[in-house]
Each structure stands twice: as structure tokens, then as C-alpha cells.
Tab-separated table of C-alpha atoms in Angstrom:
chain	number	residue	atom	x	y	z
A	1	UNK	CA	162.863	108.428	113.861
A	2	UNK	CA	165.772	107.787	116.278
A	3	UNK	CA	164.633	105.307	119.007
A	4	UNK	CA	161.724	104.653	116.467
A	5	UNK	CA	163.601	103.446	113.650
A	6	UNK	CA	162.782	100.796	112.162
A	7	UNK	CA	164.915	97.644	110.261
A	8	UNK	CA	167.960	97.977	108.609
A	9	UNK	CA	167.339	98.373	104.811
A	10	UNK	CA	168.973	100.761	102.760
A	11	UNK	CA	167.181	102.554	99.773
A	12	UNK	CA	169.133	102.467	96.683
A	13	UNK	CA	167.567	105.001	93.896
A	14	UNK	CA	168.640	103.070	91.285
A	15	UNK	CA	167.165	100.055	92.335
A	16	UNK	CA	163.815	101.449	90.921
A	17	UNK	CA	162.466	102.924	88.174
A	18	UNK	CA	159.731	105.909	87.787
A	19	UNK	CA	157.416	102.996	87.357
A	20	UNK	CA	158.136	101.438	90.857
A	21	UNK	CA	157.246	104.990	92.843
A	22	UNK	CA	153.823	105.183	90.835
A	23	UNK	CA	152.993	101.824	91.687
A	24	UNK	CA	154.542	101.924	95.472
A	25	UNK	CA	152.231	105.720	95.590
A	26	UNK	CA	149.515	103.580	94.923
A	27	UNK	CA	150.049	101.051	97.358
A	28	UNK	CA	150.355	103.625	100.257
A	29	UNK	CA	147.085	105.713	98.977
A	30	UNK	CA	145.241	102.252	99.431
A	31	UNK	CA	146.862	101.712	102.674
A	32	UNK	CA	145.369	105.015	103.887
A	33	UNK	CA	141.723	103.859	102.897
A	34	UNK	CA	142.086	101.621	106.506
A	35	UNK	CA	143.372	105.323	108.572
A	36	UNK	CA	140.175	104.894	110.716
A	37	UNK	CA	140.054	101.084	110.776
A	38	UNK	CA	142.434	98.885	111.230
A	39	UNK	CA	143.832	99.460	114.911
A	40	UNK	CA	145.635	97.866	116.452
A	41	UNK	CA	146.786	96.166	113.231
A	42	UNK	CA	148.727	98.302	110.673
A	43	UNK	CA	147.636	100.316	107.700
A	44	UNK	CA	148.904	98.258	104.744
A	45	UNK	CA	148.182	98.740	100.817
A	46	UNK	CA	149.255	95.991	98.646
A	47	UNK	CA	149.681	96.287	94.171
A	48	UNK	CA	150.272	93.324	91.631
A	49	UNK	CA	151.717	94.584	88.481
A	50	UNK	CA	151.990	92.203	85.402
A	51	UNK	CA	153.393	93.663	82.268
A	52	UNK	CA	152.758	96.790	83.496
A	53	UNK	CA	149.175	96.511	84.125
A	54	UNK	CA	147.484	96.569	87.271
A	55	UNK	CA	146.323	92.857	87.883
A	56	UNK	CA	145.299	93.588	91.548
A	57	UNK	CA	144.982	95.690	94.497
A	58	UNK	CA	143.734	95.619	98.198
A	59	UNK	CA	144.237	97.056	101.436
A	60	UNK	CA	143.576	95.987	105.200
A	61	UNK	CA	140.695	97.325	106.274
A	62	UNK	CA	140.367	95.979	110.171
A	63	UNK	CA	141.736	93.106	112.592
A	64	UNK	CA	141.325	89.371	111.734
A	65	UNK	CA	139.710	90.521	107.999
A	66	UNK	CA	142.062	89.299	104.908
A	67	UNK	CA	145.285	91.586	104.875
A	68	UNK	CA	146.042	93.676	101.851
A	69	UNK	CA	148.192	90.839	100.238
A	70	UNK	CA	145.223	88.590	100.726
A	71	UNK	CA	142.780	90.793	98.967
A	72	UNK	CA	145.361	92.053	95.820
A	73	UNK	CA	145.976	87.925	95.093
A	74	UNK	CA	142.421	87.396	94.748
A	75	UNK	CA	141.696	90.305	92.217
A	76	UNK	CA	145.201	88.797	90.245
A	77	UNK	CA	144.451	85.500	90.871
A	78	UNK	CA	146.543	82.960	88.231
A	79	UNK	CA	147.641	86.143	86.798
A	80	UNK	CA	149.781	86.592	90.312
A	81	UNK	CA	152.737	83.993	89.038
A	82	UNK	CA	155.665	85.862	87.501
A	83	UNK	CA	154.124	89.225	88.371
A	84	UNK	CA	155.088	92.213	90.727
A	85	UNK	CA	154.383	92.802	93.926
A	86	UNK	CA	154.076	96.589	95.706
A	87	UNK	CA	153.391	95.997	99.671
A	88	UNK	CA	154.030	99.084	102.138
A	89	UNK	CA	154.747	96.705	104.561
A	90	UNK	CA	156.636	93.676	104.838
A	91	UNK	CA	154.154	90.715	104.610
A	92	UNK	CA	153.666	88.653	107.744
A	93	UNK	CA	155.479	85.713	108.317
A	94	UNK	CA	153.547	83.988	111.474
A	95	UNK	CA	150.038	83.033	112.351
A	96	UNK	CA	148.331	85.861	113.855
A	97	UNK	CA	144.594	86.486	113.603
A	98	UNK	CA	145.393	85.260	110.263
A	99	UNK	CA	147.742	82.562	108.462
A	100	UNK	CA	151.178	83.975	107.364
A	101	UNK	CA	150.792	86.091	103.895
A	102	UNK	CA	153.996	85.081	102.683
A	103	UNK	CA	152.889	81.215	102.210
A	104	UNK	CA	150.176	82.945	100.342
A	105	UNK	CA	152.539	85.121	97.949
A	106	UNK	CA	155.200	81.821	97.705
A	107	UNK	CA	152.200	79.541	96.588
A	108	UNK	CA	151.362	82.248	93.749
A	109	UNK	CA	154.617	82.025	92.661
A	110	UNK	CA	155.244	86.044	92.566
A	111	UNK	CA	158.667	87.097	90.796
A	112	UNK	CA	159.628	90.303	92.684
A	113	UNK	CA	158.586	92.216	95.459
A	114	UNK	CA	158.943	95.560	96.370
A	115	UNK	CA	158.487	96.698	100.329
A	116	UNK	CA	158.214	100.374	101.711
A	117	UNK	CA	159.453	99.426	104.912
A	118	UNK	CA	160.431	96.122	107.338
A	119	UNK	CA	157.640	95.205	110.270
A	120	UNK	CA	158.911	96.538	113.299
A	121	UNK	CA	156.397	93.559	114.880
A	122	UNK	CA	159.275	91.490	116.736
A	123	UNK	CA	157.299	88.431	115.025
A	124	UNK	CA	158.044	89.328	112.289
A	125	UNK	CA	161.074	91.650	112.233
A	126	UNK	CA	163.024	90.768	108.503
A	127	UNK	CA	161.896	86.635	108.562
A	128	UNK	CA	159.074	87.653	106.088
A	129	UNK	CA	161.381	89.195	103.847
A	130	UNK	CA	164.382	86.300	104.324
A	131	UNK	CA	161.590	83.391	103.780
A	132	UNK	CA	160.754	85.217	100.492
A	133	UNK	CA	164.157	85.710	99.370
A	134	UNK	CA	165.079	81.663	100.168
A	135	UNK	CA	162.625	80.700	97.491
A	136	UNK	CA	164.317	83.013	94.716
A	137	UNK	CA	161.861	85.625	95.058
A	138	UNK	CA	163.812	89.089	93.686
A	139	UNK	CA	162.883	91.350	96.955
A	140	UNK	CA	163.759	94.768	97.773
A	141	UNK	CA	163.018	97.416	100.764
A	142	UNK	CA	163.002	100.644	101.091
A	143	UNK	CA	161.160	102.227	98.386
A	144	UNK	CA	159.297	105.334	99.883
A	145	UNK	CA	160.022	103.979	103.465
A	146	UNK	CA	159.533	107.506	104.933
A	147	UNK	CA	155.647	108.243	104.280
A	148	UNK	CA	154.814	103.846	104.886
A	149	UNK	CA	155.873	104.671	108.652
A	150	UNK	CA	154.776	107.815	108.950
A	151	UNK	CA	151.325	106.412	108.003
A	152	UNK	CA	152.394	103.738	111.051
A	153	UNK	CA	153.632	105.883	113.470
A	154	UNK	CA	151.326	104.810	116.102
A	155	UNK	CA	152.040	100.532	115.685
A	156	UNK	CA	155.615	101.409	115.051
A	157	UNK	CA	156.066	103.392	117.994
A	158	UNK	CA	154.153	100.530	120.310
A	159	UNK	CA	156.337	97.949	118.655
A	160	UNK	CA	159.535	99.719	118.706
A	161	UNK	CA	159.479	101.487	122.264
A	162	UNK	CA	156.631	100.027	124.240
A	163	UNK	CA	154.200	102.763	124.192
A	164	UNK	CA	152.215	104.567	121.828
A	165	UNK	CA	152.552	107.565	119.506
A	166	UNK	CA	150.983	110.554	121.620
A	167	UNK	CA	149.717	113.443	119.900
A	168	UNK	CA	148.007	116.524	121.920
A	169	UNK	CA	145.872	118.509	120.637
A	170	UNK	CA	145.316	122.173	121.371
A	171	UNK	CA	142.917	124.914	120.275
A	172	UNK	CA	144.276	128.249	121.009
A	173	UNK	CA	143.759	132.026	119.929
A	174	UNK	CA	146.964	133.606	118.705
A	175	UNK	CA	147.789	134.629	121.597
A	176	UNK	CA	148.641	131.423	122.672
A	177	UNK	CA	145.282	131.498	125.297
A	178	UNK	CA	143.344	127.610	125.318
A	179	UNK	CA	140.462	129.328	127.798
A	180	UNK	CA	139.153	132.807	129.420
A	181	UNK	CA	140.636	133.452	133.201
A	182	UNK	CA	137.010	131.582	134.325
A	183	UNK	CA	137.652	128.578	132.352
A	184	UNK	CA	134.999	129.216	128.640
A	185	UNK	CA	136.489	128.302	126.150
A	186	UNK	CA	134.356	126.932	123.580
A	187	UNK	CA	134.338	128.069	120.733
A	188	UNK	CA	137.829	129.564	120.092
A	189	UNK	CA	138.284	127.804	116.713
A	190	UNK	CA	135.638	127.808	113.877
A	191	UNK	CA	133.291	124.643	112.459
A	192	UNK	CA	136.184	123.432	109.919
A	193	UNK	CA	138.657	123.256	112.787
A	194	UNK	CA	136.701	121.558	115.280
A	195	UNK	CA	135.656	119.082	112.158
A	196	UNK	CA	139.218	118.454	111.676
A	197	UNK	CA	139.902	117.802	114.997
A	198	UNK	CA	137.086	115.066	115.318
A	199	UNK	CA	139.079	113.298	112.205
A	200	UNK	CA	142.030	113.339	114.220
A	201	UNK	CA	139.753	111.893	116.968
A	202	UNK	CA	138.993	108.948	115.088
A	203	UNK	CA	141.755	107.890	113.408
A	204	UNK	CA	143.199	107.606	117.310
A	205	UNK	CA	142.617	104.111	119.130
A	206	UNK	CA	142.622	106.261	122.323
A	207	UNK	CA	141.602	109.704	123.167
A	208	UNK	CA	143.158	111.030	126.388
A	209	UNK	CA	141.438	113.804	128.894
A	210	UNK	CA	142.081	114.424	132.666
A	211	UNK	CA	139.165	114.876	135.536
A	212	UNK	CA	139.735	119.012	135.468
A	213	UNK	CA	138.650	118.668	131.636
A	214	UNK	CA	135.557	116.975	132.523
A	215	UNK	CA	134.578	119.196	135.564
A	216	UNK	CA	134.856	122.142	133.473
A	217	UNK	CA	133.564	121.215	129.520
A	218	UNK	CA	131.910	117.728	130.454
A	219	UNK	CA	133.013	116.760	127.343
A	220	UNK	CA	131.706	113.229	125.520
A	221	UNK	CA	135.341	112.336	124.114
A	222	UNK	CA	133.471	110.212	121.106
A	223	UNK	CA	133.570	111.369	117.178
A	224	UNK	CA	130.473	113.086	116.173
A	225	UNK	CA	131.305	115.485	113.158
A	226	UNK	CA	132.862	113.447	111.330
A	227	UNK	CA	131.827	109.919	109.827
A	228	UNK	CA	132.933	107.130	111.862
A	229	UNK	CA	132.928	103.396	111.797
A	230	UNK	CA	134.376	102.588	115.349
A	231	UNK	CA	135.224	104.766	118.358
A	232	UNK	CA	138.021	105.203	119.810
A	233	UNK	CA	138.543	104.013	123.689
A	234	UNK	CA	138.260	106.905	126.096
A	235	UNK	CA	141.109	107.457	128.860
A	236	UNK	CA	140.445	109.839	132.033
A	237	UNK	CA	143.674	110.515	133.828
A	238	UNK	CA	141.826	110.929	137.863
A	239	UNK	CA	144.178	110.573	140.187
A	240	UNK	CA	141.510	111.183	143.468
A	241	UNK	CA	138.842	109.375	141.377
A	242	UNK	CA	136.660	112.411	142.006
A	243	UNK	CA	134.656	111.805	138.460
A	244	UNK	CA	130.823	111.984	138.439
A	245	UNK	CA	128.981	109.047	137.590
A	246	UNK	CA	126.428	110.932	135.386
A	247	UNK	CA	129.572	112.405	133.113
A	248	UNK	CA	128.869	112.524	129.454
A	249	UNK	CA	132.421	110.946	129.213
A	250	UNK	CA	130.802	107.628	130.512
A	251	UNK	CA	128.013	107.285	128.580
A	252	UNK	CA	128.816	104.703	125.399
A	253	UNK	CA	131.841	103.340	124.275
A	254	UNK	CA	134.378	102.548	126.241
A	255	UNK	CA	136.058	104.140	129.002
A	256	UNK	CA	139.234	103.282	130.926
A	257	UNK	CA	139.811	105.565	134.213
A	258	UNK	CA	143.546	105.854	135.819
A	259	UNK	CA	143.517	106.664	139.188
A	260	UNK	CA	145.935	106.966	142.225
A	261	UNK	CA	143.446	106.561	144.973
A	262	UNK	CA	141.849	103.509	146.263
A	263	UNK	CA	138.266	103.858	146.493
A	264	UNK	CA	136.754	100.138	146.275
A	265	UNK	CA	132.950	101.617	146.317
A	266	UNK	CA	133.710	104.075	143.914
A	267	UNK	CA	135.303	101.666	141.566
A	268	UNK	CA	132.125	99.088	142.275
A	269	UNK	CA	129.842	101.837	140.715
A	270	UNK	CA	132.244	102.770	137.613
A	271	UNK	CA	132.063	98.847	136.990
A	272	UNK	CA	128.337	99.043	136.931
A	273	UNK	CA	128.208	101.768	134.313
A	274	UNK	CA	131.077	99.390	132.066
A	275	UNK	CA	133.960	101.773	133.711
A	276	UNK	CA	137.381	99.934	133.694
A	277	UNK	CA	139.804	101.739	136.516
A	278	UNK	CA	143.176	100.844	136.772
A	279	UNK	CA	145.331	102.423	140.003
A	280	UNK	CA	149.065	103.370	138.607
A	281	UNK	CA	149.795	106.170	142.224
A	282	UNK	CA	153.113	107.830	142.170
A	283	UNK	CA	155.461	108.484	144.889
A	284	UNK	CA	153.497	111.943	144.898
A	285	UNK	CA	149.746	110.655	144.835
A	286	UNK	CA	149.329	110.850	140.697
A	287	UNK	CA	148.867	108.429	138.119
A	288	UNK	CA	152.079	107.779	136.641
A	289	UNK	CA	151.993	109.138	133.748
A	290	UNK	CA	154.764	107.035	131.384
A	291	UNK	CA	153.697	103.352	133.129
A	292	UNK	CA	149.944	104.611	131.665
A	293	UNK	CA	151.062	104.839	127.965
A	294	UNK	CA	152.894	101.519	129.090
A	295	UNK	CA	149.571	100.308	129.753
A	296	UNK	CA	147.838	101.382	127.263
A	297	UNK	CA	150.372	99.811	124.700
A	298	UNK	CA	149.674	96.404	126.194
A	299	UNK	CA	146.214	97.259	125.403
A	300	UNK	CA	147.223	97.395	121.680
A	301	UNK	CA	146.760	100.838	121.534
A	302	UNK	CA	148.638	102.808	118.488
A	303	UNK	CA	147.767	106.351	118.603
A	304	UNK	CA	146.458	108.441	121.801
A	305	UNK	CA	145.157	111.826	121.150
A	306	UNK	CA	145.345	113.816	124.124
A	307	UNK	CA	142.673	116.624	124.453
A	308	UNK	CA	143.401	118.183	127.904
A	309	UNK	CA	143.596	121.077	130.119
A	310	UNK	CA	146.770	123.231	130.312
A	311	UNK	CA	147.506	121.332	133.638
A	312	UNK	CA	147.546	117.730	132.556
A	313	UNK	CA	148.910	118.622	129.693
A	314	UNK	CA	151.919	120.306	131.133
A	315	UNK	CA	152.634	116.896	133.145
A	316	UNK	CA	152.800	115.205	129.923
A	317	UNK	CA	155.083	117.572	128.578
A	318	UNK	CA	157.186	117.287	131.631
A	319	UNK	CA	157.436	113.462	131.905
A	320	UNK	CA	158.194	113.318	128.269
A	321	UNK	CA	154.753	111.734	127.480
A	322	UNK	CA	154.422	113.905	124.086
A	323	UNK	CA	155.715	112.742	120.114
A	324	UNK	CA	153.810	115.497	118.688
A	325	UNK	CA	151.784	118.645	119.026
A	326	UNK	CA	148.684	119.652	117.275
A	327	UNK	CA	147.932	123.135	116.942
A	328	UNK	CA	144.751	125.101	116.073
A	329	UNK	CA	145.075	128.680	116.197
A	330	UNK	CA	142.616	130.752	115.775
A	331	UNK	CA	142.846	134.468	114.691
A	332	UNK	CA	141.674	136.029	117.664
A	333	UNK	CA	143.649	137.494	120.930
A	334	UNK	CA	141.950	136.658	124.128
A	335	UNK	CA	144.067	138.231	126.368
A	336	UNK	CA	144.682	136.975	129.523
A	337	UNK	CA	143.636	133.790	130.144
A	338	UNK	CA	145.081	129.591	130.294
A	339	UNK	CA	147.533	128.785	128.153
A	340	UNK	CA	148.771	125.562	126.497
A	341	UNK	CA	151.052	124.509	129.089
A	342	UNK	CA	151.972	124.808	132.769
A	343	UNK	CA	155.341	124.468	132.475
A	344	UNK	CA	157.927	125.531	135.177
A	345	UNK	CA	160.012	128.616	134.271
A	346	UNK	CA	162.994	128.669	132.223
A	347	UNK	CA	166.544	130.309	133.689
A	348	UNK	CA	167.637	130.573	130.044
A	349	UNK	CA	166.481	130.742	126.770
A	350	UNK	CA	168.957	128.674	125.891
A	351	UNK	CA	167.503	126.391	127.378
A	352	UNK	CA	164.091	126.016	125.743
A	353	UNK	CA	163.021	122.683	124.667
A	354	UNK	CA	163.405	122.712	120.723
A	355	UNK	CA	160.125	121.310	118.122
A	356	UNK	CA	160.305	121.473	114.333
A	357	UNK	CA	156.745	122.206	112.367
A	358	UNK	CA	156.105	119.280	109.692
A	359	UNK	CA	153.157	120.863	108.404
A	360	UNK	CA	151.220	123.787	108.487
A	361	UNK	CA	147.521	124.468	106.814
A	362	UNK	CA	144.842	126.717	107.024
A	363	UNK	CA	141.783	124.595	108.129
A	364	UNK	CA	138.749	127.609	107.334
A	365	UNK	CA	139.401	130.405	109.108
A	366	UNK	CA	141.684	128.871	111.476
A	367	UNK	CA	145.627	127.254	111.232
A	368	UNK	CA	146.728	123.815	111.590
A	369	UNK	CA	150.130	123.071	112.997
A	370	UNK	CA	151.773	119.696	113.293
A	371	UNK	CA	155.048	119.728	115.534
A	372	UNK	CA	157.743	117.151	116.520
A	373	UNK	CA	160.699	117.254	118.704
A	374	UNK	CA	163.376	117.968	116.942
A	375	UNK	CA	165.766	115.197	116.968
A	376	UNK	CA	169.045	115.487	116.812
């Protein structure tokens, strides 16, 4: 993950046995049961092993509830001394919204731990791990490190780099068109895809639009086709703060409006309806784009999924605002139309900015396609 790497552990394969993966694959399918719940706090699965039989299990499922650790010790209970432990993160070492979990795992007297990957959490940062290994504890890191931060992208990349893990999302016929030359574009992509999309929606903390979005779809922003136990906080980039009051955007939840004008009465009545606005202007009368993901990361936001129009969405692109693209393409030409992106033209081909797919599936009648920069 380049600039998002995180800690300093090196995985040794012979360090574990088929045994260790199985119960570590565990661990990290628990740890995916919180996915939708546990922002801002990482997605952690925790195993006890004893004579190798599963003793106990647990997983954090939001903010200030028990952590994974927490949860597995109860199931073991006495059974926890001598046993092992499988944790896809390292266990906290400070008092946060909850004591530290390694004076929990020292008072049960554990004999070994395994961890998937160090907390990138400057708190914590490797003292979890060293505070263990004082007291005799047999610990070791790295065991299927890969998939425990991809599954943390989001609070890695807010730890790590000061802003959150940005994904955009785009619907698009395969002709690479996100709307008709008048602006319709709903529906390009079929039921399944627009279901899909809503999961992505919710396992974001933030979902990110801009004020030509709303002028045009009036969209709501909030997760309706999928089930959902908390919304995520919606984010209008307006840099006039031109946005109707009676936009569906407004209505429930939360919304947080960027701006780049100053418009005191305006801002009085966005307050009324529960409307935060925050003015971050430009030297060119925009919201600055990067200093709003800084904000947002302050905010203890993880994940922001960006569901824009080709314009805002270029300016993202541009400012380097973007980790990752995802695609929907439908099987349909439009012809012409909007595209993805406005982007400025390129002299060279050569000199084309450069993504690698990680995944591609066919979501109904309709493709999926996850893309990353490709780092070097």
C-alpha cells in the first residue's frame, strides 16, 4: 500500500501451520460480520483455540461496545489460560472508549498470539504487541496481513495519511456514457447493480455528491435497498451554496455541506433544517477539495463513497482525491452523451494515468469493476 503501509512485521511461512490460516480465515470472516457497523472503529475478528478446539470467538460490532477480544474471552472464559489466540488486529493497548484489551488477554493468561496485521492507530502503533511479548506471551504478526487491511482500508488510510479511503462510484453503459446529452440517466444499470451499489453505500461512513448532482437527480444519498443499521453521513460539495432547502438530500440523517461562499442567511436556514456547512474557498472560488477529505478524517470518517457528476468527479480525479474506482457497466451503448470524467486532454498516450483492476464480477446483467492506481 505504499504511503499506506502499515508496521513493520515480516511474515514468515513457516512460522505457521495449515492450522493457523484456518483459524486466522476465521477470525477475518468474523471481522467482516461488523462491515456496516463499526465506523469509525475498525473491523476486528478475534479466535481462541485450545487443543485445537474452538473455545471462543467474537467480533466488534460498533464504537464503545466490547471489542472482539472482549467478546472471544467471555465465550473461553477459564478455558482462555494456555490457549491460542487469532486477532486480525493487534489488540489495543490504551484506554479508548474502552479499557486496553491487552490487560484483558495478560490477566487470562493466553500462551500465544497470532496477529494479521499491527494498528496503524499512532496509540497504539506496536506497544500492544511489545506489552504482550514482555510478559512471555509467544506473539507473532503477519499471518494473512494482506486481506486484515484490505478489510481496513478506510481506518488505515485515516490513520496512516490523514484522510480517508475514497472510492467513486460510477454507473456507465459500455460506451463509457454516465447520462444522455440532457442529463437522464436513470436507469442505465439493472435492479442487482443498483442493489449492490446501495451495499457499497452503507458500508461507507460518508457518501459524497456535488450541488450539479442534486439539481439534476435530487437524489436522497441514504441506503434504501439494502438492509441497514446506521446511515452513513451525507457530504454536498457547493461551492456558491446554491442548494434548495426542500432537497431530498436534506431530509434525515445527517448532512454536512462544503461551501466556498459566505452566505450567513443561507447558512442560518441549513442550521434550522440540522445542515452543518463548513466554508473551505480556494484561491479560485471552490471548496478545496484535499483540505475536505482532511476534514472529514478529523470527523473520524473511514470510507467516502463518492457518487457524482462527471464534473465533480473529474476535480477529484485531478486533485488526486481518488484510491479507487467503482465501475458498473452496463451492456448498452448510449451514444453520445456525459462521460465519467472531465478530464483535460492528454498530449500523449504515454502519458495516461495508469489503474490496475482488483476485481471484476458480473452483478445481474450488469459488470462490476474495482480499480486502484497502480503503484509502483
Amino acid at each position: 500500500m505504499s504511503d499506506g503501509e502499515v508496521g513493520a512485521a515480516v511474515y514468515n511461512p513457516g512460522m505457521y501451520n495449515v492450522g493457523d490460516h484456518q483459524w486466522m480465515a476465521r477470525a477475518l470472516e468474523l471481522a467482516r460480520e461488523g462491515l456496516f457497523t463499526t465506523s469509525p472503529n475498525p473491523r476486528v475478528g478475534c479466535v481462541i483455540v485450545r487443543d485445537d478446539q474452538l473455545i471462543g470467538e467474537g467480533w466488534h460490532r460498533r464504537a464503545g461496545e466490547a471489542h472482539a477480544e472482549i467478546v472471544a474471552l467471555a465465550q473461553a472464559g477459564e478455558r482462555a489460560h494456555g490457549a491460542t489466540v487469532y486477532l486480525t488486529l493487534e489488540p489495543c493497548s490504551h484506554f479508548g472508549r474502552t479499557p486496553p484489551c491487552v490487560d484483558a488477554l495478560l490477566e487470562a493468561r493466553v500462551a500465544r498470539i497470532f496477529v494479521a496485521m499491527e494498528d496503524p492507530n499512532p496509540l497504539v502503533g506496536g506497544r500492544g504487541l511489545e506489552r504482550l511479548r514482555a510478559a512471555g506471551i509467544d506473539v507473532r504478526c503477519g499471518l494473512l496481513r494482506q486481506p486484515a487491511e484490505a478489510l481496513n482500508i478506510g481506518f488505515v488510510s485515516r490513520m496512516t495519511r490523514g484522510r480517508p479511503w475514497v472510492r467513486m462510484k460510477v454507473a456507465a453503459s459500455l460506451d463509457g456514457m454516465t447520462a444522455l446529452e440532457d442529463g437522464s440517466s436513470q436507469w442505465i444499470t439493472g435492479d442487482d447493480a443498483r442493489r449492490d451499489g446501495h451495499a457499497w453505500r452503507a458500508r461507507a461512513c460518508a457518501v459524497l455528491t456535488g450541488i450539479g448532482t442534486v439539481r439534476e437527480d435530487d437524489p436522497q444519498l441514504d441506503v434504501r435497498l439494502v438492509p441497514a443499521e446506521r446511515q452513513p453521513l451525507k457530504v454536498l460539495v457547493d461551492s456558491h451554496l446554491e442548494v434548495d432547502l426542500d432537497a431530498r438530500l436534506l431530509r434525515g440523517g445527517s448532512t454536512l455541506v462544503f461551501t466556498a461562499a459566505e452566505n450567513p442567511s443561507k447558512e442560518r436556514e441549513l442550521s434550522d433544517r440540522g445542515v452543518e456547512v463548513v466554508r473551505l474557498p480556494n484561491a479560485a472560488g471552490k471548496v478545496e477539495l484535499p483540505a475536505l477529505l482532511g476534514e472529514l478524517a478529523r470527523r473520524e470518517v473511514n470510507e467516502v463513497h463518492v457518487e457524482a457528476g462527471f464534473r465533480l468527479n473529474g476535480s477529484l480525479v485531478r486533485e488526486g482525491c481518488v484510491d479507487e474506482f467503482l465501475l458498473y457497466l452496463a451492456p448498452r451503448l448510449l451514444g453520445p452523451g456525459r462521460g465519467m470524467f472531465e478530464l483535460p486532454p492528454l498530449a500523449r498516450l504515454a502519458d495516461a494515468t495508469q489503474q490496475t483492476f482488483t476485481e471484476v464480477e458480473r452483478v445481474g446483467e450488469d459488470l462490476r469493476l474495482l480499480a486502484q492506481w497502480r503503484r509502483e
